[in-house]
CSV table of C-alpha atoms in Angstrom, one decimal:
chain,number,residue,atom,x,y,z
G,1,UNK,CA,-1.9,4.7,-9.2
G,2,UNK,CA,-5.9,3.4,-10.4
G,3,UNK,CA,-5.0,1.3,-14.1
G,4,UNK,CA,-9.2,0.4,-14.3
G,5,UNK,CA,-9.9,-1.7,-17.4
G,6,UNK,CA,-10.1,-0.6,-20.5
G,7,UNK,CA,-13.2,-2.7,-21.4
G,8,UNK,CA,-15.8,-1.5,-18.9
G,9,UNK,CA,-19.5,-0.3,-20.8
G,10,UNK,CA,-20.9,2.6,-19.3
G,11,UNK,CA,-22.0,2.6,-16.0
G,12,UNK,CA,-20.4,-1.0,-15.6
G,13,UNK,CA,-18.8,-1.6,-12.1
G,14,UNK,CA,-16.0,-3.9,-12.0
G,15,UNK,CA,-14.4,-5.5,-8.8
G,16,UNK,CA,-11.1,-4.1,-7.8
G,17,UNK,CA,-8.1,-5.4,-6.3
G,18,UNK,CA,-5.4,-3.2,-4.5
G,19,UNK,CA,-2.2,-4.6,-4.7
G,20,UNK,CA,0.4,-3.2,-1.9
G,21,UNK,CA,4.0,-3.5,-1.4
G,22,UNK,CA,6.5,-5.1,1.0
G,23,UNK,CA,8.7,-3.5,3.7
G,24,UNK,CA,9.9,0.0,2.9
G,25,UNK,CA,9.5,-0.8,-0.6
G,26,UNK,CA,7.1,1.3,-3.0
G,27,UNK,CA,4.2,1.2,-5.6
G,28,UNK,CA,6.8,0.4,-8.6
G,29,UNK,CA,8.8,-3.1,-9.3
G,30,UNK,CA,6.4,-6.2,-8.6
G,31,UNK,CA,3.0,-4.2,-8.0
G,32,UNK,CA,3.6,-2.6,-11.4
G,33,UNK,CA,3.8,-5.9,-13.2
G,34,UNK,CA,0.8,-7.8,-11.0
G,35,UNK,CA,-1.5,-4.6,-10.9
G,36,UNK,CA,-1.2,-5.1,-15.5
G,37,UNK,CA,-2.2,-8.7,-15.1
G,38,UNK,CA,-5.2,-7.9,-13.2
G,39,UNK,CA,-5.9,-5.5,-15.3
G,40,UNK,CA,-5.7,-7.4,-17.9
G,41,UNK,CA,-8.0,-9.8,-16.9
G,42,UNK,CA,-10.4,-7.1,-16.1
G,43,UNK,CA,-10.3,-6.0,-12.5
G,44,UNK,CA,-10.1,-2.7,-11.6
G,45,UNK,CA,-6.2,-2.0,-9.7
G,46,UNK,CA,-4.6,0.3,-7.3
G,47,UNK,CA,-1.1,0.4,-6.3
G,48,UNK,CA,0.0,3.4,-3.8
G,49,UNK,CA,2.6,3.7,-1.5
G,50,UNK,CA,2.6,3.5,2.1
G,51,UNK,CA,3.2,6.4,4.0
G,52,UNK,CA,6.7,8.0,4.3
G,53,UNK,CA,7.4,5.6,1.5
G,54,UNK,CA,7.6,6.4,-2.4
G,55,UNK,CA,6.0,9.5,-3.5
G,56,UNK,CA,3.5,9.3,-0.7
G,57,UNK,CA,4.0,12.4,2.1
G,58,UNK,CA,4.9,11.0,6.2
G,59,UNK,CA,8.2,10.9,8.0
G,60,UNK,CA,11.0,9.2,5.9
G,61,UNK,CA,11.7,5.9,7.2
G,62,UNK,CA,8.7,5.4,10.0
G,63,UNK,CA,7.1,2.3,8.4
G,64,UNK,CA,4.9,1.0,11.1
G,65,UNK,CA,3.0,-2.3,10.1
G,66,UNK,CA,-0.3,-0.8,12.1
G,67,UNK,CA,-0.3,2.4,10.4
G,68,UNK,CA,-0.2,0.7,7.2
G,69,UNK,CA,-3.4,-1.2,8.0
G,70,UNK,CA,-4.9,2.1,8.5
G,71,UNK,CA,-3.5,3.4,4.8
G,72,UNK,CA,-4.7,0.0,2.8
G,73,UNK,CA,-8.2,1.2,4.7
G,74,UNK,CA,-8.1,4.1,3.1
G,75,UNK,CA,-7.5,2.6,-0.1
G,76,UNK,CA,-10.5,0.5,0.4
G,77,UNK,CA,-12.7,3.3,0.9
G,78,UNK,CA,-11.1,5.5,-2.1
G,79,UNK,CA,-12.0,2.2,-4.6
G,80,UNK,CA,-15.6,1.5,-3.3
G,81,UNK,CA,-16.3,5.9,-4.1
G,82,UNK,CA,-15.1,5.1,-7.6
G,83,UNK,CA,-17.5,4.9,-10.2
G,84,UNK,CA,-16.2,1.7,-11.7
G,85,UNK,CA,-15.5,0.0,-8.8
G,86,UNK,CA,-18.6,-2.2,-7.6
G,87,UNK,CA,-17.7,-1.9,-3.8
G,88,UNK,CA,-18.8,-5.2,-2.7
G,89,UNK,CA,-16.1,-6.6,-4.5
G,90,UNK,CA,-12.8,-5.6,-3.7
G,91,UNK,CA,-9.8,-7.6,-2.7
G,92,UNK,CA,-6.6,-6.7,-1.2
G,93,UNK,CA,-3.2,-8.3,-2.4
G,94,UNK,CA,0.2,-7.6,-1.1
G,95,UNK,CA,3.8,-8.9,-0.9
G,96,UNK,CA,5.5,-9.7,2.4
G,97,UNK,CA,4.6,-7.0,4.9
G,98,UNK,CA,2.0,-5.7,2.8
G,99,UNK,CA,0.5,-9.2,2.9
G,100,UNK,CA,0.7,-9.3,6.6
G,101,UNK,CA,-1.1,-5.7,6.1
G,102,UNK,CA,-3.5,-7.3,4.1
G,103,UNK,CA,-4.5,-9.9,6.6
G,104,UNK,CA,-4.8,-7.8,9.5
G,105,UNK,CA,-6.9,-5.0,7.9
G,106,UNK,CA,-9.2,-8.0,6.1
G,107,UNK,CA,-9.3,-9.2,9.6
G,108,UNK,CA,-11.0,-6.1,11.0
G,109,UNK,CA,-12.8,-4.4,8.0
G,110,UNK,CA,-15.8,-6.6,6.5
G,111,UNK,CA,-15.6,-4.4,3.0
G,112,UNK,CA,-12.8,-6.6,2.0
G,113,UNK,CA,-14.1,-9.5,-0.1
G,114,UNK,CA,-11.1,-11.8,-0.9
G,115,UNK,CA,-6.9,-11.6,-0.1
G,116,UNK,CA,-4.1,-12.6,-2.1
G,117,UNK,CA,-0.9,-13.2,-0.2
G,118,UNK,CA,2.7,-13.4,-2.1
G,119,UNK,CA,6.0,-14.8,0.8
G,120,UNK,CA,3.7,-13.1,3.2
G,121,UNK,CA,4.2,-12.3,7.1
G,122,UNK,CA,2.9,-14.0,9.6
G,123,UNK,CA,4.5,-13.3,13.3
G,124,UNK,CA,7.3,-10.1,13.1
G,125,UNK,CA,9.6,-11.2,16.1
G,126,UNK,CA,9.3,-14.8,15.0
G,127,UNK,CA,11.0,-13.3,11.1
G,128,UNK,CA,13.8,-11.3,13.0
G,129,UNK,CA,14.6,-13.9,14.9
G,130,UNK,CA,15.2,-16.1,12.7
G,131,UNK,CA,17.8,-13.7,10.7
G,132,UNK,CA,19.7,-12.9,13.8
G,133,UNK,CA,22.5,-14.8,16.1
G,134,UNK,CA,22.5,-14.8,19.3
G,135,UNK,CA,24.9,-12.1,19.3
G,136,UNK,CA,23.2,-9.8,16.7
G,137,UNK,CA,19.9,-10.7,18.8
G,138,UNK,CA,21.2,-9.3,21.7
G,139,UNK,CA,22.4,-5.8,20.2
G,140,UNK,CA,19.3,-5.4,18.0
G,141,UNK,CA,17.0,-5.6,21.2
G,142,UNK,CA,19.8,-3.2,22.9
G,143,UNK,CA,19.1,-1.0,19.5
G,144,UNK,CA,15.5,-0.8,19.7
G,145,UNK,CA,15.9,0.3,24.0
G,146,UNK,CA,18.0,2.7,22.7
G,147,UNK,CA,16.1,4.5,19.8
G,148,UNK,CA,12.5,4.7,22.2
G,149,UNK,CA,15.0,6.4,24.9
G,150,UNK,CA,16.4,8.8,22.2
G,151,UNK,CA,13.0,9.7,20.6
G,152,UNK,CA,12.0,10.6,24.2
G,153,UNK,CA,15.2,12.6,25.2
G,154,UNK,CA,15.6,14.4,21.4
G,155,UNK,CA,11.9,14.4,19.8
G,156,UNK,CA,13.7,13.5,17.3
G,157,UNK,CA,14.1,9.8,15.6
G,158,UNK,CA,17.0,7.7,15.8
G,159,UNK,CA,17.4,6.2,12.6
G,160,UNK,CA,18.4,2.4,12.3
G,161,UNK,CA,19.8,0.2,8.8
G,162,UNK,CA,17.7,-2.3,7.1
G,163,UNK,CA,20.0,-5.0,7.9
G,164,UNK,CA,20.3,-4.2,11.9
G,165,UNK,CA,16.6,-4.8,11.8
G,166,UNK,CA,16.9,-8.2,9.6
G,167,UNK,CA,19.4,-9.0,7.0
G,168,UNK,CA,18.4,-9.9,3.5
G,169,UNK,CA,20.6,-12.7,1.7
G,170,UNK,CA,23.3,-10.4,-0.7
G,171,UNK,CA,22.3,-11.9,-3.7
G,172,UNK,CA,18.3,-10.3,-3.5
G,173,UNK,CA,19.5,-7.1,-2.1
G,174,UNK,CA,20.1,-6.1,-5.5
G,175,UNK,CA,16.2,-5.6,-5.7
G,176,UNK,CA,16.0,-3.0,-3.0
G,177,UNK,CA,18.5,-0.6,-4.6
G,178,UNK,CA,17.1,-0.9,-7.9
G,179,UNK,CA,13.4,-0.6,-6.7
G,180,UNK,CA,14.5,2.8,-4.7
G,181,UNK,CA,13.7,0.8,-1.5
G,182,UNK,CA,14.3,2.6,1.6
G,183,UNK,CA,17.7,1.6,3.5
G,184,UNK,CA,17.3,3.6,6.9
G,185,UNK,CA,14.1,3.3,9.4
G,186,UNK,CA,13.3,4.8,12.8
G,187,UNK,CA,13.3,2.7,15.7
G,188,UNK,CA,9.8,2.5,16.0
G,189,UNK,CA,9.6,0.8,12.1
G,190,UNK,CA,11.7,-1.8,14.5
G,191,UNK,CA,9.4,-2.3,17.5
G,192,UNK,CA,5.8,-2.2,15.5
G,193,UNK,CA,7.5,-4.7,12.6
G,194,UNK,CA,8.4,-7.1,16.2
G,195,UNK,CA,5.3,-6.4,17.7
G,196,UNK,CA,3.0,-7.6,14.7
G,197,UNK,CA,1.3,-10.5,14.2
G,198,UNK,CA,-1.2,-11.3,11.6
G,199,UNK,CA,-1.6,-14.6,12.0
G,200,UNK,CA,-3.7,-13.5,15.2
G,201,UNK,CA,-6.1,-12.3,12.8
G,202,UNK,CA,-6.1,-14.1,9.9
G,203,UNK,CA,-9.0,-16.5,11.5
G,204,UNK,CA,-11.5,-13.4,11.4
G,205,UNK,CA,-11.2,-13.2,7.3
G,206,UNK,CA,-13.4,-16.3,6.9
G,207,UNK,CA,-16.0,-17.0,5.1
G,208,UNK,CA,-13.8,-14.6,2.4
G,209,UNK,CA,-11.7,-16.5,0.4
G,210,UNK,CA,-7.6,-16.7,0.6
G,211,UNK,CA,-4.9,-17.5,-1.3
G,212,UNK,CA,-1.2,-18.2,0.0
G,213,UNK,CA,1.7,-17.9,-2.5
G,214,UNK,CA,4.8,-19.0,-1.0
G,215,UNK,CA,8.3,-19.7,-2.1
G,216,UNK,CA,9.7,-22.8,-0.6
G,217,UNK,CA,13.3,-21.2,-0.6
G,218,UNK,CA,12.5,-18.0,0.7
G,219,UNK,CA,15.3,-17.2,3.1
G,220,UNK,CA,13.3,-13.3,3.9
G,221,UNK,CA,10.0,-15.0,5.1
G,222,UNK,CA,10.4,-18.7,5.8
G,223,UNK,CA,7.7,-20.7,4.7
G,224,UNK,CA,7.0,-21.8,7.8
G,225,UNK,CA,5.0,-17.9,7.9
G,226,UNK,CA,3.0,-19.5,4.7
G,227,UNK,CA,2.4,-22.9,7.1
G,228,UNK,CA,1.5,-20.7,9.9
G,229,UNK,CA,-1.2,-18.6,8.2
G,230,UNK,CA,-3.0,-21.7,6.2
G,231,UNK,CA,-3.0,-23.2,9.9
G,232,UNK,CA,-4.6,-20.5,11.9
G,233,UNK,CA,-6.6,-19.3,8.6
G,234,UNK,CA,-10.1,-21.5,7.9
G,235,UNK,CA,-11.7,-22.1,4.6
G,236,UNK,CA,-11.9,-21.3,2.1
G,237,UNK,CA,-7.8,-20.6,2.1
G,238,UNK,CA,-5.6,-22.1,-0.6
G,239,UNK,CA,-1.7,-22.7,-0.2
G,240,UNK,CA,0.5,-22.5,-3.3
G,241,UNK,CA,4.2,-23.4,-2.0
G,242,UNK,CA,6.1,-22.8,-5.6
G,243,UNK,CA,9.9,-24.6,-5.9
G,244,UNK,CA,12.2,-22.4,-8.2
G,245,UNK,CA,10.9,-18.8,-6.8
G,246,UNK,CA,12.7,-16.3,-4.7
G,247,UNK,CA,11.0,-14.0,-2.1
G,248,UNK,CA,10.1,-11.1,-5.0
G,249,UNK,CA,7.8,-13.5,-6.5
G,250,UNK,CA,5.6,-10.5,-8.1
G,251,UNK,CA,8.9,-8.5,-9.3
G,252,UNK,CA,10.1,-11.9,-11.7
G,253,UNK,CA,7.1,-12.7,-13.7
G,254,UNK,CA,6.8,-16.1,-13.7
G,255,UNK,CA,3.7,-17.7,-16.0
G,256,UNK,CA,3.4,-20.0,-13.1
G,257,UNK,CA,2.7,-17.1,-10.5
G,258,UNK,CA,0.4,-15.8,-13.2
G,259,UNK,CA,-1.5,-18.6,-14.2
G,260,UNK,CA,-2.1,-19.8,-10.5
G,261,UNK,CA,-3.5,-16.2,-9.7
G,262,UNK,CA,-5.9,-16.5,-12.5
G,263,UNK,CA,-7.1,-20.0,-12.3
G,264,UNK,CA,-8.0,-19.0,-8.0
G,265,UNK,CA,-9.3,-15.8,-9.4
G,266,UNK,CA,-11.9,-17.5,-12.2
G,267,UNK,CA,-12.9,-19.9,-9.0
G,268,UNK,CA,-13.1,-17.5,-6.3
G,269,UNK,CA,-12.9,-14.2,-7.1
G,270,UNK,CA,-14.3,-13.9,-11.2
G,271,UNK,CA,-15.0,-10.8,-13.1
C-alpha cells in the first residue's frame, strides 16, 4: 500500500521509505501507524506483504527470510519507477525479521540509501536458541529433519506451530492474533529463519546511514541482536536502546519512538 505525501508540487520527487513487517506478520498493525508518520513528515511510504503472507499471493505459511530479501527488492524497484519517488533516495525500514530483511538486501543492493531497524534480527539460530531448553532444542532440530524428509517423500509441506519454531512470551501473543498473524509455517520457514544471518552483511551497507531501535526488555529478539549489529555494522550507524518498550515497538506509538525517528531522519536522511 503507496500513502505518498499529500504536499508534493508537480513533478516533485520525494524520497521514499518502505517499511516491512516482522515474521509471518502483515502490512497492517505497526507498519500502518509508522508508514502515517513518514508520511506525515513528507516521505513517500510503502508497506506490502511478504509473500504467502497477508493479501499477498505464495504458499501459506512458507516464509523464508532469503525470499523475502528478494520481495523488499522488488519493492525497491516498484518505488524508484514511481513518479514521485526520486530513486536515489529510498530507505528500507522494517521490524524484527523484516529488519534482518532489511539489512541483508541493503547489504547487496546499492539502490538502498539509508535503513531503519526496530528489535531487529541479527543471527536466526542464535534467536531460537535462546527460546528453547535443551529438551525443546533437541525435538525442534528432530522437527525440522523431519519436515525436509516429508517434503521429499509427499511434495507436499509439513506444516509446523509458531511456538515449536520459537515461543513468544504469553502476554505479547495477544498481538499476533489480533494482527491476523500467521500461526502455522512449513518446515522450510524453520531451516531458512536458522540458517540466516544478517549481521554477516550488515558491514557492506556502509557509507549508508543506520539506525538501531531496540528495546532493552525484549524477550523475542534480545538486545544482544541490537549489540551485535552496531558491532559488526560501521559508521555511520546509531543505536537507540529504549527502557519501557516491548518488542512491537512500531504497533504502540510511543512519542519517544517517533521523535527519535524524526530527529535521525532530519540528520541523515531529510526531505
Amino acid at each position: 500500500m503507496l500513502t505518498p505525501t499529500g504536499s508534493s508540487a508537480p513533478g516533485e520527487r520525494r524520497p521514499a521509505i518502505i517499511m516491512m513487517h516482522g515474521f509471518g506478520a502483515n502490512k497492517n498493525g505497526g507498519p500502518e501507524w509508522v508508514c502515517k508518520q513518514f508520511e506525515a513528515w513528507g516521505y513517500v511510504a510503502l508497506r506490502f506483504d511478504y509473500r504467502g503472507c497477508g493479501e499477498s499471493e505464495g504458499e501459506r505459511g512458507r516464509v523464508i527470510p532469503l525470499e523475502e530479501v528478494s520481495d523488499a527488492r522488488n519493492a525497491v524497484t516498484y518505488l524508484a519507477g514511481r513518479p514521485e519517488v526520486d530513486p536515489d533516495r529510498i530507505a528500507l525500514a522494517g521490524s524484527s525479521l523484516g529488519a534482518g530483511v532489511a539489512v541483508h538486501a541493503a547489504g547487496i543492493d546499492q539502490r538502498v540509501a539509508a535503513v531503519i531497524l526496530e528489535n531487529g534480527l541479527g543471527n536466526g539460530e542464535r534467536i531460537i536458541r535462546s527460546m528453547h531448553t535443551p529438551e525443546s532444542w533437541t525435538r525442534f532440530l528432530a522437527l525440522m529433519d523431519e519436515g525436509i524428509r516429508h517434503r521429499e517423500d509427499t511434495g507436499t509441506p509439513k506444516m509446523i506451530h509458531r511456538f515449536d519454531i520459537f515461543e513468544m512470551p504469553k502476554e505479547l501473543q495477544v498481538n499476533l492474533t489480533s494482527n491476523n498473524s500467521l500461526m502455522h509455517f512449513t518446515a522450510e520457514t524453520a531451516v531458512g529463519f536458522f540458517t540466516f544471518r544478517p549481521e554477516e552483511m550488515i558491514a557492506r551497507i556502509s557509507p549508508r546511514p543506520i539506525l538501531i531501535l531496540h528495546s532493552a526488555r525484549d524477550r523475542v529478539c534480545n538486545y544482544e541482536e541490537a549489540f551485535a549489529l552496531a558491532r559488526l555494522a560501521r559508521p555511520p550507524v546509531e543505536l537507540h536502546l529504549m527502557d519501557g518498550a516491548d518488542h512491537f515497538m512500531f504497533v504502540d506509538a510511543d512519542p519517544r519512538v517517533g521523535l527519535t525517528l524524526r530527529n535521525w531522519l532530519d540528520r541523515f536522511f531529510p526531505i
